[in-house]
Short mmCIF file of C-alpha atoms and ligand atoms in Angstrom, two decimals:
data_model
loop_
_atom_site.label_atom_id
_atom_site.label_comp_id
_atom_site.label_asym_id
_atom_site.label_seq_id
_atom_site.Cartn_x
_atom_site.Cartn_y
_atom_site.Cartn_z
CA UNK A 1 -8.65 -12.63 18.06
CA UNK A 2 -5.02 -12.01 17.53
CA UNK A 3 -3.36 -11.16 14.13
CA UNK A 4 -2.01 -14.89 13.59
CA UNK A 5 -5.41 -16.06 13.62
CA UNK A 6 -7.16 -13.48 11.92
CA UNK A 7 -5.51 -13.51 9.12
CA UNK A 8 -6.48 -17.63 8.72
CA UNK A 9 -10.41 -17.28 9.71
CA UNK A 10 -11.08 -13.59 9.18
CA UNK A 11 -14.37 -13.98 7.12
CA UNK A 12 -13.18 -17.14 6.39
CA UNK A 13 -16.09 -19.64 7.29
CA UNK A 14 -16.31 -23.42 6.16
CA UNK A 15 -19.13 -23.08 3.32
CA UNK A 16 -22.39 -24.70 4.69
CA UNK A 17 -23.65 -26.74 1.96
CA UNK A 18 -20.61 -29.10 1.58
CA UNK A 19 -17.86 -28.30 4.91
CA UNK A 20 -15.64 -27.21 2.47
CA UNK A 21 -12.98 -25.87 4.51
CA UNK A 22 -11.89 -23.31 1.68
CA UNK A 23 -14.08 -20.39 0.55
CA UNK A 24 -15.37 -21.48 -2.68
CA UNK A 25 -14.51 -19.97 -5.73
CA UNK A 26 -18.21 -18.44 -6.99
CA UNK A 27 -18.28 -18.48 -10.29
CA UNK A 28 -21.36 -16.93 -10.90
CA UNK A 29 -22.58 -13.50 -12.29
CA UNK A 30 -26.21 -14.06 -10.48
CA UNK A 31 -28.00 -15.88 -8.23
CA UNK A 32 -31.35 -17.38 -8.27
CA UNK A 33 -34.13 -16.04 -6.21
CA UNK A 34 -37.06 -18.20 -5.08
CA UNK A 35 -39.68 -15.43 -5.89
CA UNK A 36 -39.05 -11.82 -7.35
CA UNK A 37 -36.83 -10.30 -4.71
CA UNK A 38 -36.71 -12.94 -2.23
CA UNK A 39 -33.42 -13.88 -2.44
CA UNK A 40 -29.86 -15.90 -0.28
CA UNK A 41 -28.52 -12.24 -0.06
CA UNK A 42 -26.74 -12.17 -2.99
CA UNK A 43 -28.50 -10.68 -6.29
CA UNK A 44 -25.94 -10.11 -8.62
CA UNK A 45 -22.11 -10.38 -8.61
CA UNK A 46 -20.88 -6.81 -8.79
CA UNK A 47 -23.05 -6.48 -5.96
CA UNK A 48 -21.65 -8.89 -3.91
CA UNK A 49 -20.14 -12.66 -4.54
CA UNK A 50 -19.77 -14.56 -1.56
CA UNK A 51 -15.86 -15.13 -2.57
CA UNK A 52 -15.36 -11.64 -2.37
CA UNK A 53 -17.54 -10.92 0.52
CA UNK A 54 -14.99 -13.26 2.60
CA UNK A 55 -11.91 -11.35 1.72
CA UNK A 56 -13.52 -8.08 2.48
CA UNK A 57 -15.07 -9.61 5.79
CA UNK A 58 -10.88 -10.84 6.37
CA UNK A 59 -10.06 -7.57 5.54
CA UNK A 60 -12.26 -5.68 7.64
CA UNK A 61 -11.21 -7.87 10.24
CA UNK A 62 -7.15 -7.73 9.71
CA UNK A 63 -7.14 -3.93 9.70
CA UNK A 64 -9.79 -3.93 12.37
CA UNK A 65 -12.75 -1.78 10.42
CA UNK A 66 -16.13 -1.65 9.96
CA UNK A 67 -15.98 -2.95 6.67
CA UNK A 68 -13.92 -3.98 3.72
CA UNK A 69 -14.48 -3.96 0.25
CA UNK A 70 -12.19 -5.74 -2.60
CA UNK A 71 -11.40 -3.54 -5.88
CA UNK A 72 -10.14 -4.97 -9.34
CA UNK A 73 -6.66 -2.69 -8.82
CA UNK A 74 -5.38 -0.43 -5.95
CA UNK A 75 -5.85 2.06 -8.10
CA UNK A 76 -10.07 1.37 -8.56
CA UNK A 77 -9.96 1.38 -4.39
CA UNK A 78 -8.78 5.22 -4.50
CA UNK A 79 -11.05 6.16 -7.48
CA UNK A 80 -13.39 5.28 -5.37
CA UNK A 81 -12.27 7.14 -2.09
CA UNK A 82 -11.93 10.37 -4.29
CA UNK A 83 -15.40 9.86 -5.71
CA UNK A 84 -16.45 10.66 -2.18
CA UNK A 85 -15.63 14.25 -2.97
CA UNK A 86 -17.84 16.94 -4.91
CA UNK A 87 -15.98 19.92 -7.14
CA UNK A 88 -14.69 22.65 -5.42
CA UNK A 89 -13.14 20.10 -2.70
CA UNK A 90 -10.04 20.45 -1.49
CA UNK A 91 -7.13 17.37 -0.82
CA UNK A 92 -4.22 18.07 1.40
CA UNK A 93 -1.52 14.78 0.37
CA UNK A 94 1.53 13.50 1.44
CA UNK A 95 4.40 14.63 -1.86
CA UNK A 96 6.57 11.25 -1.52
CA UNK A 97 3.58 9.55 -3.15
CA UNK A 98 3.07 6.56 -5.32
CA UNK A 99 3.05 7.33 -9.01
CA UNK A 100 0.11 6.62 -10.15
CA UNK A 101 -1.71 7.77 -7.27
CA UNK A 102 -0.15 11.15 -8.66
CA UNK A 103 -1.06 10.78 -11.91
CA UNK A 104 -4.61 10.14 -10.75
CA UNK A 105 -5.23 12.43 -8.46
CA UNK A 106 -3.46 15.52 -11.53
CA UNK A 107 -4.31 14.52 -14.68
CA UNK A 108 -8.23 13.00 -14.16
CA UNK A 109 -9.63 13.94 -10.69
CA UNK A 110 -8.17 17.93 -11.37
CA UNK A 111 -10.28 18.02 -14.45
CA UNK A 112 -13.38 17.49 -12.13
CA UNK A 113 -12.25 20.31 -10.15
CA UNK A 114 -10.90 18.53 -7.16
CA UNK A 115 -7.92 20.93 -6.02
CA UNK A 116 -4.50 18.98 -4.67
CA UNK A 117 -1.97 20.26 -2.92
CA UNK A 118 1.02 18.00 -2.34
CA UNK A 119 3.39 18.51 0.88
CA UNK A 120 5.96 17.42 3.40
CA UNK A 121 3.71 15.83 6.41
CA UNK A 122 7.61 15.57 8.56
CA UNK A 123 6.17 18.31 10.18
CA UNK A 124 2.33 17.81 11.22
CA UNK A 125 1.73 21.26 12.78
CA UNK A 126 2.51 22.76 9.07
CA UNK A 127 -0.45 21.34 7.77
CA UNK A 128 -2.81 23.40 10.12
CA UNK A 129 -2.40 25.91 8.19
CA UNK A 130 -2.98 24.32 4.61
CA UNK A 131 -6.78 23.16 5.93
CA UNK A 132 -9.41 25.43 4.37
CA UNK A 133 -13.29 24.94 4.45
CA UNK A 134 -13.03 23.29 1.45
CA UNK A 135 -10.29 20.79 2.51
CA UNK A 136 -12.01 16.96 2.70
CA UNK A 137 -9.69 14.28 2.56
CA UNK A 138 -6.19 13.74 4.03
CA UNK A 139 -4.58 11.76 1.63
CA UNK A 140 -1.30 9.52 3.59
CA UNK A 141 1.42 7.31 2.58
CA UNK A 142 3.45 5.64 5.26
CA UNK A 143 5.98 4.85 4.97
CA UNK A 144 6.37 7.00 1.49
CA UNK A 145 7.66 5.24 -1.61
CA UNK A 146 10.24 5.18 -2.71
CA UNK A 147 11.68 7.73 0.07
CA UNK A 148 10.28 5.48 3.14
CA UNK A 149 9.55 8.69 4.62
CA UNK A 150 7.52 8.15 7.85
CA UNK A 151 4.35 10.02 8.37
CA UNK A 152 2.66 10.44 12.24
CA UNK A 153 -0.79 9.04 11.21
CA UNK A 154 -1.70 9.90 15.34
CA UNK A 155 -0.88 13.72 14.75
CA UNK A 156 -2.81 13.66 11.47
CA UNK A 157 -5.64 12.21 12.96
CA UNK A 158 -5.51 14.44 16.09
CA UNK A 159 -5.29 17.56 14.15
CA UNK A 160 -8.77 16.99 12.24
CA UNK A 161 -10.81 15.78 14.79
CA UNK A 162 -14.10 17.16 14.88
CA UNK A 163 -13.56 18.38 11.74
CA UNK A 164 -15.67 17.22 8.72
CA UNK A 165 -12.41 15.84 6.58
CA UNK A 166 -11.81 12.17 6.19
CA UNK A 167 -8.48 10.75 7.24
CA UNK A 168 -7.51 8.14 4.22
CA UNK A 169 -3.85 5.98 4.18
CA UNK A 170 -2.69 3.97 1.82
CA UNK A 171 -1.10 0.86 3.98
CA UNK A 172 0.43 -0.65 1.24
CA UNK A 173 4.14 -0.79 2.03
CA UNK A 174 3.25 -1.48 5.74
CA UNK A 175 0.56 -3.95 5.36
CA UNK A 176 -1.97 -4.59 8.46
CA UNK A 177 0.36 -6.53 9.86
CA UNK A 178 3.01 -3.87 10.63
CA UNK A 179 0.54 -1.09 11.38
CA UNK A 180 -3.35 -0.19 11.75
CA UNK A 181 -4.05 3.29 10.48
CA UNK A 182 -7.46 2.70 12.12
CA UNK A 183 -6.55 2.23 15.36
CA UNK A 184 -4.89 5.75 14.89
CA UNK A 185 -7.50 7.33 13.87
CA UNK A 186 -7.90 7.00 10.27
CA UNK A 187 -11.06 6.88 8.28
CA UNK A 188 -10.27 5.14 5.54
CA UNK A 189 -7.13 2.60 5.15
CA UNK A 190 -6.26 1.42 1.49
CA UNK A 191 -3.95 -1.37 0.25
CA UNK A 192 -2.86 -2.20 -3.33
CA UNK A 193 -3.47 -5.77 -2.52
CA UNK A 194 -1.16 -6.16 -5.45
CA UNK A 195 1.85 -6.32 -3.15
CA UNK A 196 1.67 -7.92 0.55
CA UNK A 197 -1.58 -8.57 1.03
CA UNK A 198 -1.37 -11.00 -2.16
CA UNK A 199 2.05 -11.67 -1.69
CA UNK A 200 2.76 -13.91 -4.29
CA UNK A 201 3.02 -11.10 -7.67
CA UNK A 202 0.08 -13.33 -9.24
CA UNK A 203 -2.57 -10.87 -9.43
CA UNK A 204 -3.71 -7.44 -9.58
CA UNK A 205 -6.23 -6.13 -6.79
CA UNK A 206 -7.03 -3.63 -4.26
CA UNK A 207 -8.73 -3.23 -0.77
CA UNK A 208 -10.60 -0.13 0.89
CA UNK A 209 -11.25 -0.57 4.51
CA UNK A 210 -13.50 2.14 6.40
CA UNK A 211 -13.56 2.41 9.99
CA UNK A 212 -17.60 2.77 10.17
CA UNK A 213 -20.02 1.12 8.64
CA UNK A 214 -21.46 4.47 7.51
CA UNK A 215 -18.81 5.44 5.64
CA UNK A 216 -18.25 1.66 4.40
CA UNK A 217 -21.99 1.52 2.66
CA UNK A 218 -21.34 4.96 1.10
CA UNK A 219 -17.75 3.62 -0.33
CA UNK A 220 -19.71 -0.21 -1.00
CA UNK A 221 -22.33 2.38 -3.02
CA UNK A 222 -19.91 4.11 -5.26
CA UNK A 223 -18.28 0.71 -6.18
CA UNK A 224 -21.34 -1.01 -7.11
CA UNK A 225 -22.01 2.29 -9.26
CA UNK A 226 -18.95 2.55 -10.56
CA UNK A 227 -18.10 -1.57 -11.01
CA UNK A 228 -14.75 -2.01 -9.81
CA UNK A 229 -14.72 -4.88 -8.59
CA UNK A 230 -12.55 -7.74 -7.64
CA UNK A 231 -13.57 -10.95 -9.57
CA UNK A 232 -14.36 -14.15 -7.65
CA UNK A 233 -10.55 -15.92 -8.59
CA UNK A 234 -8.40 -13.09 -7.80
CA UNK A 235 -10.72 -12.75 -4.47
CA UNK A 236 -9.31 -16.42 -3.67
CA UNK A 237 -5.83 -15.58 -4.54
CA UNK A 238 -5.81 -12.68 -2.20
CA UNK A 239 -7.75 -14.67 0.64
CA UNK A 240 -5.27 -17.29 0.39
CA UNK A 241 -2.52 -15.32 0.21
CA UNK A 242 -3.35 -13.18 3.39
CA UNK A 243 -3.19 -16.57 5.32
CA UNK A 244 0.25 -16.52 5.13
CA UNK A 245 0.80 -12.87 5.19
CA UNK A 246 2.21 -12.63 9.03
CA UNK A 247 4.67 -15.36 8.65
CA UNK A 248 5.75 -13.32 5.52
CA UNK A 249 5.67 -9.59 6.52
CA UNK A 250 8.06 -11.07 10.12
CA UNK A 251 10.97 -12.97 7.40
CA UNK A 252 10.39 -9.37 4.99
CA UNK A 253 10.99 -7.06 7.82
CA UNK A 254 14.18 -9.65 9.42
CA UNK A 255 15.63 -9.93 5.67
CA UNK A 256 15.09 -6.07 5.01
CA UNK A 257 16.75 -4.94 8.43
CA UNK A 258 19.79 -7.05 7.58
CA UNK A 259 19.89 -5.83 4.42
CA UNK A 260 19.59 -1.72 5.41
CA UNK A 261 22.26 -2.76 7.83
CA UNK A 262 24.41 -4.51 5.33
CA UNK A 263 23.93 -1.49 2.65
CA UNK A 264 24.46 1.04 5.42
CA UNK A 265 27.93 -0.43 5.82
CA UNK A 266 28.84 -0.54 2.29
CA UNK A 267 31.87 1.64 1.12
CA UNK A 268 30.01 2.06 -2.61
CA UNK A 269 26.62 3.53 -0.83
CA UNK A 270 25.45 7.03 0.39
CA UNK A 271 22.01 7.25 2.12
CA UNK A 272 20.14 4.17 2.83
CA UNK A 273 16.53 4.62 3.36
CA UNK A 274 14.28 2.01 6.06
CA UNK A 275 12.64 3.17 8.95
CA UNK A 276 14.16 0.11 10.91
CA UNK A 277 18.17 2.03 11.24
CA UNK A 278 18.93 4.05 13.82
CA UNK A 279 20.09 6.57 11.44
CA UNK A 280 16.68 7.17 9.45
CA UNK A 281 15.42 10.46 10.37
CA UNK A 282 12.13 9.32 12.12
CA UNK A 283 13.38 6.00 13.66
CA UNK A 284 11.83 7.27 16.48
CA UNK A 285 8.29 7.61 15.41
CA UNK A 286 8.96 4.11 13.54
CA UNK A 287 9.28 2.44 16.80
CA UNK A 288 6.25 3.99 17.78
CA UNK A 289 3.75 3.16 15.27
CA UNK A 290 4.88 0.18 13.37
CA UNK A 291 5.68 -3.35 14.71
CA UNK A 292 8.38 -4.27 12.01
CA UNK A 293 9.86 -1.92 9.48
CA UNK A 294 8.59 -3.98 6.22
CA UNK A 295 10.57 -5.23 3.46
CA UNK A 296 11.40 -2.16 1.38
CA UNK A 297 14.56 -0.40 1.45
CA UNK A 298 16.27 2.43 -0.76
CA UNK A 299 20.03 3.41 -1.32
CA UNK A 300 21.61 5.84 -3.29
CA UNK A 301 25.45 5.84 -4.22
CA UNK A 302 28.49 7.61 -3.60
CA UNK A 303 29.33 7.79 -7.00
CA UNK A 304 25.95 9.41 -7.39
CA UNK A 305 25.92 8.32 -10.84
CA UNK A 306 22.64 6.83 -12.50
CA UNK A 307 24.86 4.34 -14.46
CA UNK A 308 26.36 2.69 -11.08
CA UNK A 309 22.23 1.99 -10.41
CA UNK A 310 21.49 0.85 -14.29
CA UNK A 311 24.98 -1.20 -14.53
CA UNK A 312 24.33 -2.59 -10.58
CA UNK A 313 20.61 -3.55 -11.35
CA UNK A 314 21.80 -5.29 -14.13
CA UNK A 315 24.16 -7.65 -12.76
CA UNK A 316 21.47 -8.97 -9.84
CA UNK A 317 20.31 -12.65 -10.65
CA UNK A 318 18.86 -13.49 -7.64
CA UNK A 319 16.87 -9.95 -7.00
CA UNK A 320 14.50 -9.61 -10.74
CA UNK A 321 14.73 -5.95 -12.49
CA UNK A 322 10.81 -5.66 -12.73
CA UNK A 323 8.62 -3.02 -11.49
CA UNK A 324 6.33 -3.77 -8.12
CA UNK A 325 6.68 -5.29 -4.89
CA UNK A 326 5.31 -7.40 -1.91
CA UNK A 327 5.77 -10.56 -3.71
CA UNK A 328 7.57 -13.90 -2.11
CA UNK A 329 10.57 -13.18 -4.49
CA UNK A 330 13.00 -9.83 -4.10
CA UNK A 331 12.54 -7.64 -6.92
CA UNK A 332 14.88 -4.64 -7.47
CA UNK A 333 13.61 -0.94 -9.22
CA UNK A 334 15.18 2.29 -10.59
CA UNK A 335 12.41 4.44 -9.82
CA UNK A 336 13.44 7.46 -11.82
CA UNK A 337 12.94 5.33 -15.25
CA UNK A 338 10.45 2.78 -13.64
CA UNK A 339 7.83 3.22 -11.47
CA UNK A 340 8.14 7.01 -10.89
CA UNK A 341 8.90 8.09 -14.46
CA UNK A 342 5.20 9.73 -14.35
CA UNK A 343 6.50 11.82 -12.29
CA UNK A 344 8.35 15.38 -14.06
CA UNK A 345 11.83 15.27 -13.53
CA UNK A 346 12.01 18.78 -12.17
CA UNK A 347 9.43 17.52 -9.41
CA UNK A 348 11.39 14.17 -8.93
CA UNK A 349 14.74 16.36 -8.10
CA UNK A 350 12.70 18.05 -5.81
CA UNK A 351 11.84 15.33 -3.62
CA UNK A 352 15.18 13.79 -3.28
CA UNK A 353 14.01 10.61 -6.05
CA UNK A 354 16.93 11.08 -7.78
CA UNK A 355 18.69 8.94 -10.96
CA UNK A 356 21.35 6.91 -8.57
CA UNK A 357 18.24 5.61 -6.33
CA UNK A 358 17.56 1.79 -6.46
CA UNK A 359 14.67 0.89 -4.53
CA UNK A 360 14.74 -3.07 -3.65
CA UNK A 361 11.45 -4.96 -2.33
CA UNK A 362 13.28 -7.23 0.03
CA UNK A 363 11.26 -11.11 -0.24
CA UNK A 364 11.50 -14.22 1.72
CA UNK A 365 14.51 -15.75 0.28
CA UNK A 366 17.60 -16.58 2.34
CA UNK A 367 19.24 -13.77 3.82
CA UNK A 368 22.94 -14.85 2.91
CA UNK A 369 22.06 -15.29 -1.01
CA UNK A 370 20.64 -12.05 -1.29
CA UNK A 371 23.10 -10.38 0.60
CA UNK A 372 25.50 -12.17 -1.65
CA UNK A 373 23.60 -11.03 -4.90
CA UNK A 374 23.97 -7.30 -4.10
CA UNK A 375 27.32 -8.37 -3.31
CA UNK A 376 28.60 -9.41 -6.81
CA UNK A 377 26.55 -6.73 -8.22
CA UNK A 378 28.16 -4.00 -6.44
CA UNK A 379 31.93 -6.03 -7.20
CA UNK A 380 31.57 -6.04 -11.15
C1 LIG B 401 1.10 -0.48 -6.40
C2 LIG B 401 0.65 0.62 -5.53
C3 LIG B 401 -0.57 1.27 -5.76
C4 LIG B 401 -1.45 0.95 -6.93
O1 LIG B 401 -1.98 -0.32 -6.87
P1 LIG B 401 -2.34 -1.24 -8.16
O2 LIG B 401 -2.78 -2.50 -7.53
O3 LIG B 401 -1.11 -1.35 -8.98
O4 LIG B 401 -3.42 -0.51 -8.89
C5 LIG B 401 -0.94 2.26 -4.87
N1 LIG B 401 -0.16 2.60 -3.82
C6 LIG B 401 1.01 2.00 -3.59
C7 LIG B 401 1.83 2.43 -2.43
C8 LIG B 401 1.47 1.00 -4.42
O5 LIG B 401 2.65 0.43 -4.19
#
């Protein structure tokens, strides 16, 4: 099957009692058996719930794994890759990463004596010499956020084989429909489905993916340990919202490109970050491994002054000031005092996130209104 029709009947069967042509919404904590043990399949809902069990069948099938399993936030899907891990273990990840991966991985996982050590992947062959013994997990982010730094998921992949250390990427910004870290070699692909996958800023949720079903029972395993899950409603919203999620991501990526081009051309702005301009650094690599370049897009300004980015984000009405992304409707972030303020400021500097960056989430709206919104803003 081709994307376009995965995303509508990935795991997405008419239910067999009734022909309901939607996945029912199981409200249900258990399930009765007809003698002890003997049971449909399902036992209990953390377990599985058939709702859930057809978004992670439609997201095993969109990213093109073994099996998929649905989390209660993005942030329970990679508690549960690092749980994976024993102390002493070692995690080489990408430093352009999202904030409260950081904060995770720092101030709980390096308590249980999981070591981090957070670096540049521009340059793949530099990593070589970071892997130990003890390293495990690969931890990626492409493209990077808020940076949109691009990282070769191919080299990564290449440079561990037959090496015991899993491969994991969080395709959030991306989403499957953009690229596959799986067909690259990944082990393990992660989404906040938060953002695209949900696509309509209405709930919170996450998604782990693993490429074998080996790997997939051992994640399945901790999450039934641990418990968190996705509940049966928020499994609907996210089903439903995936069916759409091509026609989305294709009017994200057109409206973002216009905008990076628009901003790029702007006498008030300095760098503008999106993989999809000739002038980003790894446009190259871009072309290579992702369809469309996504909806995200960071500028700085000339003025490099954080009150041109507080007084500009402001003065958008048609963009909302709200942290987030991947929803229908553009949203616009300062990341310094928003979603990266976890971050230490000394550390922020040193990745280039600094206080004149605005980081918009480009949505579906009408390319001339939003154009026209950073317009005014950027007048007054
Ligand atoms: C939002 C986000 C997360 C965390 O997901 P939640 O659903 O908010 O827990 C992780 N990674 C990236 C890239 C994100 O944008």
């Amino acid at each position: 099957m081709n994307f376009n029709t995965k995303v509508i009947h990935g795991g997405q069967h008419h239910e067999s009692a009734t022909g309901s042509v939607n996945v029912p919404v199981f409200l249900t904590s258990t399930f009765a058996q007809k003698s002890p043990g003997i049971h449909s399949g399902y036992e209990y809902s953390r377990a599985a719930n058939p709702t859930r069990q057809a978004l992670e069948d439609s997201l095993a099938s969109i990213e093109n794994g073994a099996r998929g399993l649905a989390f209660g936030s993005g942030l329970a899907a990679i508690d549960c890759v690092l749980k994976l891990l024993n102390p002493g273990d070692e995690v080489i990840s990408v430093d352009d990463l999202y904030g409260g991966s950081y904060r995770m991985f720092v101030r709980l996982f390096e308590k249980y004596q999981l070591k981090f050590t957070f670096v540049n992947f521009d340059d793949v062959s530099k990593i070589e010499s970071l892997i130990t013994d003890k390293t495990k997990l690969i931890w990626l982010e492409t493209p990077t956020n808020p940076l949109m730094k691009l990282v070769d998921i191919k080299a990564v992949t290449e440079l561990v084989k037959g090496k015991d250390i899993l491969v994991a990427v969080d395709n959030t910004f991306a989403s499957p429909y953009i690229q596959n870290p799986i067909d690259l070699g990944a082990d393990i692909v992660m989404h906040s489905a938060t953002k695209y996958l949900g696509g309509h800023s209405d709930v919170i949720a996450g998604a782990l993916i693993a490429k074998d079903a080996e790997l997939g029972e051992k994640l399945h395993f901790i999450q039934f340990a641990s418990g968190g899950i996705l509940g049966p409603h928020d499994s609907y919203l996210v089903l439903r919202g995936i069916k759409t999620l091509a026609l989305r991501m294709q009017r994200h990526s057109d409206n973002g490109l216009e905008i990076a081009k628009y901003l790029e051309n702007h006498p008030a702005v300095d760098q503008v970050f999106y993989p999809g301009l000739k002038s980003h650094p790894q446009h190259d690599l871009a072309l290579r491994q992702m369809r469309e370049s996504g909806g995200m897009v960071s500028f700085t300004f000339k003025s490099g002054k954080k009150e041109d980015a507080i007084s500009f984000l402001e003065k958008l009405k048609v963009f909302t000031l709200a942290e987030s992304l991947g929803g229908v409707e553009s949203l616009a972030n300062h990341p310094a005092l928003m979603t990266h303020a976890s971050i230490p400021a000394e550390k922020r500097a040193e990745l280039g996130i600094t206080d004149d960056l605005v980081r918009l989430s480009v949505g579906i709206e009408d390319k001339d209104d939003l154009i026209a919104d950073l317009e005014k803003a950027f007048k007054s």
